[in-house]
Amino acid sequence: MNRFLLRRTLTTLITLFGIVTVVFFLVRVLPGDAAVLRAGPYADAARLAQVRAQYGLDRPLLEQYGTYLAGVVHGDLGTSTVSSSSVTYELMGRMPASLEIGLYAVVLACLIGIPLGVLAAAREGGWIDRVVRLVAAAGSAMALFWLGLLLIYFLFYRLRWFPGPVGRLPSGVDPPATITGMYTVDALLEGQPDVAWQAARALMLPVLTLVIVLVAPILKMVRGSMTEVLATDYVRTARAMGLSRREVLFRDGLRNAMLPVITAIGIVFGYMLGGNIIVETLFSWPGVGRYANQAIKNHDLDALQGFVILVGVLYVLLNVVIDICYGLLDPRIRLGRRSN
Amino acid sequence: MAFTDTVRVLRSRAPRVRGLASPRKHPMAAVGLFLLLVYVVVAIVGPAFVGDPLRTSAADALTSPGATHLLGTDRFGRDVLARAVVAARMDLLMGLVIALTAAVVGSVIGVVAGYAGGSVDEAIMRVTDVILAFPGFVLALIIVAVLGDGIPNVVVAVAVAYSPYFVRLTRSRALAEREREYVDAAALSGNPRWRIALRHVLPNSLGPAYTQATLVAGWAILDVAGLAFLGVGIQPPTAEWGVMVAEGANDVLTGAWWTALVPGALIVLLALAFQMVGDDVQGSRR
Amino acid sequence: MTLLSVSGLSLGLKHHEELLVRDLNLTLERGEIVGLVGESGSGKTMGSLALLGLLPPAVEVRAGEAALDGASLLSGSGGAVHRRTGDITMIFQNARAALNPTLRIGFQIRRVLTAVRGMPRREAEAEAIRLLGRVGIPGAARVARAYPHQLSGGMCQRVVIAMALAFQPQVLIADEPTTGLDVTVQAQIFDLLRDLVAETDASVLFITHDLAAVAEMCDRVSVLFAGQVMETAETVELFERPRHPYSQFLLASLGAQAPERADQGESETADVGVVAEDRGVDFSLPGCRFAHRCPHVFDACNEFPPLFPAGERHHYSCFLGREIPVVTAARS
């Protein structure tokens, strides 16, 4: 297990390093003068010189890289050309909003997807199985932006069940004091259940959009994994030795099938990180996704850079955690392969 | 698992219909292929049969689907059907080109990695890892943001995001193929390594890549449209389904659902068609 | 007294016409070891799974009956029968695959004891260790805490046998239990099985493609080909006087000789005639399944041959009846 951890840490560090490097040089690949891009097409010579000095653009490329790298390691992701404040600060400020959607979506998708996937595999060929397979297939071809609009049209415009895409809270409602930054949680902690409810209602449509898309890969993975496990020799032996279907389902099935599913959750998280941008743009949600979108429109390179690094780092760290969990749960990895 | 093997062996001995796989055995793929055919036909000949997609008319703005405009008009009075049909070419072509590019580039790199082994393989794998460290959509986004708008840039960006799939697929096949006898034979006849890799190992490592390419085509279309929706890569007034959705997004809030939901549905349906073909073939290979 | 009786059992794939297993007839007496011999795909495993109610979802019972101690085994849909202690169980070929890799050995035996025999946990823990010792595993207490990937193949098979002991079956079906294990381990497993049969008076249905194992272990043997029982006889009788062309082919091609004949200097390499190469069986044809390869095939073979008697407890499924000579061609 220790060797496994060591290797994993090493590869992770290399990958993280690679991410920062790639992003840095990618952005520098831009044709045209970096200073002009930052300062805008109307800047005069003096302004350009100022921008150059401010961003260190007149330094040799490698030195810029070194400075940037040093900065990243200290958590400094550069400065936004739009707001002139630290990118790190701005990203951190918007993280809770994105997390609120993302976490609820992933958790809900798992809560729905895992039991349904297990059920579909346990009753292979039954109607649940057929429905699950259909949903899983359809979900893989889904477009988030279209789905979101569809839901907005039917559930907001036609049925008025949910509020429109106006942000985290309706106007006139003040957000709770910041503890975690997630309105639902903070409002409950502050003893403001009505605010929590308003925040929850605003969350429902964006979360629903994401959940529908995220459920598909989970269903597919759980059903597939479970079906495989139920067809193994050890399940067959357990049944031959008199154990009931239900016992085998829960003891052997769940335990062994969940291992690859944990890996799948990592993939789902990746979808979520990417889909976040679209969902936040669509629902005018003040999170990091919309920040990134605005950064693109404004040619705010540092901000965009910072966002991509953030996403990359999160994704890599998450996968490491998942691999470690997997290693802990599978005795073959945990104990190493030794024959007595 | 002995008993499933037995069942499969015995099933395979059952008399089979000669020739192409019967549509009855692969209903999903058949439906998918039919849909794809419809899309292709519409993309090629469609524009000749519909009105002028560029014709604006303030008077006709936002009319709901009906007799004169089968799918309604948008904010500028343009016929949605006409515009959507013209956009079909763009989206379909982009999906195919991206899938092809990713497949070709990825496969070649993968075979090189698998066949060469050693430090070349390690290096390629590390680079692939870094690419895969980003969710595909985010990576494509930043590449387009950096390269600037335009169709070629979008193609490159999305293709780069999907190449690693192919690299991994062909690399593992190449690793297996490398041990086969025909490789030794080729080496003995004096072929240089690069030629063995490209002319002999590559064609035999491509098996799983075909199916993956089909699936990637569908996903690529979703990504391109998604990027366009965000205003990245392909901009209005270019006729592209993602752009149309972006333009029509606000209309949904006022009840004019057809401007955004129709082109969006076309995107999803096309992606679904690719998915059905790819999934079914993948399933039967097992 | 007949413990297990299978008569006319036929199995087929759902939604397909042809039968996988056709008219299988078997009996097992108490304390007997009966062999079931055949190549891969001959239906030996499938037939046994039917007896346990563990057929894969794609396969169904088309006809026939099977009863253990008088009680029918085929009632209820495959898989719905919750098996009780004291009836029938099965051990499979790949022992390591038969154990759940994420559960400890001791637990896997213990849960059979608690679930099927209702033993309280403490007692079950102790009994599991005792059973591990009984099957010849040294350091049983330590092994009980181990995981399957830490054991060798032979040890895994012993563990599976211990599980079967925990179940206390009247009939144990052993499906190629020693394939893949080396010869010394194989011999040990055979000894173990024989001891257990002697001790518990259980019966064993020993499935294998290895005729040498049959010679060593089995009192009686049935030869199976493509789901059709070709011949059934006591072991010595089958080796000395095989009647069915397929049995003759098997024995000849594997160089098996009845010891007496070898002593007399006669070559038992029988003149079986040329057996055609296996092109795959057409399961939809109604006649004898061996017809397409049989050197003695003639018109009658288009019908499914019933079992003809050839001696005491010796039957074979071939229209040649008594016309085919007993196979001993003395080679000059």
Short mmCIF file of C-alpha atoms in Angstrom, two decimals, chain B residues 74-272:
data_model
loop_
_atom_site.label_atom_id
_atom_site.label_comp_id
_atom_site.label_asym_id
_atom_site.label_seq_id
_atom_site.Cartn_x
_atom_site.Cartn_y
_atom_site.Cartn_z
CA ASP B 74 -36.39 34.01 -34.68
CA ARG B 75 -35.89 37.41 -33.22
CA PHE B 76 -34.76 38.84 -36.52
CA GLY B 77 -37.50 37.24 -38.53
CA ARG B 78 -35.26 34.58 -40.03
CA ASP B 79 -36.85 31.26 -40.84
CA VAL B 80 -35.75 28.76 -38.23
CA LEU B 81 -36.15 25.76 -40.48
CA ALA B 82 -34.03 27.28 -43.23
CA ARG B 83 -31.31 28.28 -40.84
CA ALA B 84 -31.33 24.93 -39.11
CA VAL B 85 -31.02 23.03 -42.37
CA VAL B 86 -28.11 25.15 -43.50
CA ALA B 87 -26.46 24.65 -40.12
CA ALA B 88 -26.73 20.90 -40.56
CA ARG B 89 -23.80 20.88 -42.91
CA MET B 90 -21.61 22.71 -40.48
CA ASP B 91 -22.37 20.57 -37.46
CA LEU B 92 -22.31 17.24 -39.23
CA LEU B 93 -19.09 18.02 -41.00
CA MET B 94 -17.41 19.30 -37.89
CA GLY B 95 -18.35 16.22 -35.92
CA LEU B 96 -16.97 13.91 -38.56
CA VAL B 97 -13.81 15.89 -39.15
CA ILE B 98 -13.05 16.15 -35.46
CA ALA B 99 -13.62 12.45 -34.89
CA LEU B 100 -11.46 11.57 -37.85
CA THR B 101 -8.66 13.91 -36.84
CA ALA B 102 -8.64 12.73 -33.25
CA ALA B 103 -8.76 9.12 -34.39
CA VAL B 104 -5.96 9.42 -36.91
CA VAL B 105 -3.62 11.53 -34.83
CA GLY B 106 -4.40 9.64 -31.65
CA SER B 107 -4.02 6.24 -33.25
CA VAL B 108 -0.69 7.01 -34.85
CA ILE B 109 0.69 8.36 -31.60
CA GLY B 110 -0.74 5.41 -29.73
CA VAL B 111 0.83 2.88 -32.04
CA VAL B 112 4.16 4.65 -31.83
CA ALA B 113 3.96 4.59 -28.06
CA GLY B 114 2.97 0.93 -27.95
CA TYR B 115 5.42 -0.25 -30.52
CA ALA B 116 8.43 1.82 -29.49
CA GLY B 117 8.02 1.26 -25.79
CA GLY B 118 10.54 2.47 -23.27
CA SER B 119 11.06 6.15 -22.68
CA VAL B 120 9.14 7.19 -25.77
CA ASP B 121 6.13 5.34 -24.42
CA GLU B 122 6.58 6.86 -20.96
CA ALA B 123 6.84 10.37 -22.32
CA ILE B 124 3.75 10.00 -24.48
CA MET B 125 1.83 8.53 -21.57
CA ARG B 126 2.74 11.43 -19.28
CA VAL B 127 1.62 13.94 -21.86
CA THR B 128 -1.62 12.03 -22.33
CA ASP B 129 -2.12 12.06 -18.58
CA VAL B 130 -1.82 15.82 -18.49
CA ILE B 131 -4.33 16.21 -21.29
CA LEU B 132 -6.70 13.86 -19.50
CA ALA B 133 -6.22 15.82 -16.29
CA PHE B 134 -8.72 18.33 -17.63
CA PRO B 135 -12.34 17.67 -18.32
CA GLY B 136 -12.47 17.61 -22.13
CA PHE B 137 -14.81 20.51 -22.51
CA VAL B 138 -12.71 22.79 -20.34
CA LEU B 139 -9.58 21.95 -22.28
CA ALA B 140 -11.25 22.64 -25.60
CA LEU B 141 -12.54 25.88 -24.17
CA ILE B 142 -9.17 27.22 -23.22
CA ILE B 143 -7.56 26.12 -26.45
CA VAL B 144 -10.15 27.98 -28.49
CA ALA B 145 -9.91 30.96 -26.17
CA VAL B 146 -6.22 31.04 -26.83
CA LEU B 147 -6.24 30.35 -30.54
CA GLY B 148 -9.15 32.60 -31.24
CA ASP B 149 -12.48 32.02 -32.87
CA GLY B 150 -12.90 30.19 -36.10
CA ILE B 151 -13.83 26.77 -37.31
CA PRO B 152 -10.34 25.31 -37.75
CA ASN B 153 -9.43 26.34 -34.22
CA VAL B 154 -12.51 24.68 -32.82
CA VAL B 155 -11.72 21.51 -34.74
CA VAL B 156 -8.17 21.47 -33.42
CA ALA B 157 -9.26 22.19 -29.86
CA VAL B 158 -11.88 19.47 -29.62
CA ALA B 159 -9.73 16.99 -31.51
CA VAL B 160 -6.90 17.52 -29.05
CA ALA B 161 -9.29 16.88 -26.18
CA TYR B 162 -10.38 13.54 -27.64
CA SER B 163 -7.07 12.27 -28.98
CA PRO B 164 -6.00 10.64 -25.71
CA TYR B 165 -8.84 8.12 -25.97
CA PHE B 166 -7.41 6.88 -29.22
CA VAL B 167 -3.86 7.00 -28.01
CA ARG B 168 -4.73 4.65 -25.17
CA LEU B 169 -6.84 2.33 -27.28
CA THR B 170 -4.31 1.78 -30.02
CA ARG B 171 -1.41 1.70 -27.63
CA SER B 172 -2.75 -1.34 -25.81
CA ARG B 173 -3.53 -3.08 -29.08
CA ALA B 174 -0.09 -2.23 -30.41
CA LEU B 175 1.50 -3.67 -27.28
CA ALA B 176 -0.19 -6.96 -28.03
CA GLU B 177 0.40 -6.88 -31.77
CA ARG B 178 4.06 -6.20 -31.24
CA GLU B 179 4.54 -9.76 -30.04
CA ARG B 180 2.98 -11.29 -33.10
CA GLU B 181 4.92 -13.19 -35.70
CA TYR B 182 4.27 -10.96 -38.65
CA VAL B 183 6.12 -8.20 -36.87
CA ASP B 184 9.18 -10.40 -36.55
CA ALA B 185 8.83 -11.36 -40.18
CA ALA B 186 8.70 -7.76 -41.24
CA ALA B 187 11.75 -6.93 -39.14
CA LEU B 188 13.68 -9.82 -40.63
CA SER B 189 12.98 -8.61 -44.15
CA GLY B 190 14.85 -5.49 -43.27
CA ASN B 191 12.01 -3.03 -42.77
CA PRO B 192 12.97 0.01 -40.75
CA ARG B 193 11.11 0.31 -37.46
CA TRP B 194 8.96 3.24 -38.47
CA ARG B 195 7.67 1.39 -41.44
CA ILE B 196 6.84 -1.69 -39.42
CA ALA B 197 4.99 0.51 -37.01
CA LEU B 198 2.96 2.36 -39.59
CA ARG B 199 2.40 -0.18 -42.30
CA HIS B 200 2.04 -3.35 -40.29
CA VAL B 201 1.17 -2.70 -36.68
CA LEU B 202 -1.06 0.31 -37.21
CA PRO B 203 -3.70 -1.25 -39.45
CA ASN B 204 -4.08 -4.17 -37.05
CA SER B 205 -4.38 -1.99 -33.99
CA LEU B 206 -7.26 0.04 -35.30
CA GLY B 207 -10.09 -2.34 -34.38
CA PRO B 208 -11.58 -0.65 -31.33
CA ALA B 209 -10.82 2.78 -32.77
CA TYR B 210 -13.62 2.58 -35.33
CA THR B 211 -16.33 2.23 -32.73
CA GLN B 212 -14.78 4.86 -30.53
CA ALA B 213 -14.64 7.26 -33.47
CA THR B 214 -18.37 6.89 -34.00
CA LEU B 215 -19.05 7.75 -30.39
CA VAL B 216 -16.58 10.63 -30.45
CA ALA B 217 -18.30 12.13 -33.49
CA GLY B 218 -21.48 12.49 -31.47
CA TRP B 219 -19.74 13.92 -28.45
CA ALA B 220 -17.72 16.32 -30.58
CA ILE B 221 -20.91 17.82 -31.98
CA LEU B 222 -22.20 18.35 -28.47
CA ASP B 223 -18.96 20.05 -27.50
CA VAL B 224 -18.82 22.29 -30.54
CA ALA B 225 -22.40 23.36 -29.95
CA GLY B 226 -21.70 23.85 -26.28
CA LEU B 227 -18.77 26.09 -27.04
CA ALA B 228 -20.83 28.04 -29.55
CA PHE B 229 -23.53 28.42 -26.93
CA LEU B 230 -21.00 30.06 -24.68
CA GLY B 231 -20.01 32.36 -27.50
CA VAL B 232 -16.69 30.67 -28.04
CA GLY B 233 -15.35 29.41 -31.34
CA ILE B 234 -18.24 29.96 -33.67
CA GLN B 235 -20.01 33.26 -33.52
CA PRO B 236 -23.26 34.63 -34.88
CA PRO B 237 -24.33 35.17 -37.58
CA THR B 238 -22.77 31.87 -38.68
CA ALA B 239 -25.48 29.26 -38.95
CA GLU B 240 -24.66 26.64 -36.38
CA TRP B 241 -27.07 24.93 -34.06
CA GLY B 242 -25.22 25.93 -30.89
CA VAL B 243 -25.18 29.55 -32.03
CA MET B 244 -28.88 29.36 -32.73
CA VAL B 245 -29.53 28.08 -29.24
CA ALA B 246 -27.48 30.90 -27.76
CA GLU B 247 -29.36 33.46 -29.79
CA GLY B 248 -32.67 31.98 -28.83
CA ALA B 249 -31.95 31.37 -25.15
CA ASN B 250 -33.58 34.53 -23.96
CA ASP B 251 -36.60 33.96 -26.15
CA VAL B 252 -37.48 30.96 -24.04
CA LEU B 253 -38.13 33.25 -21.10
CA THR B 254 -40.78 35.02 -23.11
CA GLY B 255 -42.34 31.87 -24.39
CA ALA B 256 -40.82 31.66 -27.86
CA TRP B 257 -39.48 28.19 -27.35
CA TRP B 258 -38.83 27.25 -30.97
CA THR B 259 -35.84 29.45 -31.59
CA ALA B 260 -33.66 27.65 -29.07
CA LEU B 261 -35.28 24.29 -28.46
CA VAL B 262 -35.56 23.19 -32.08
CA PRO B 263 -31.90 23.55 -33.03
CA GLY B 264 -30.98 22.08 -29.65
CA ALA B 265 -33.15 19.07 -30.29
CA LEU B 266 -31.43 18.57 -33.63
CA ILE B 267 -28.06 18.52 -31.89
CA VAL B 268 -29.20 15.96 -29.34
CA LEU B 269 -30.83 13.78 -31.96
CA LEU B 270 -27.70 13.67 -34.08
CA ALA B 271 -25.53 12.87 -31.07
CA LEU B 272 -28.02 10.16 -30.16
#
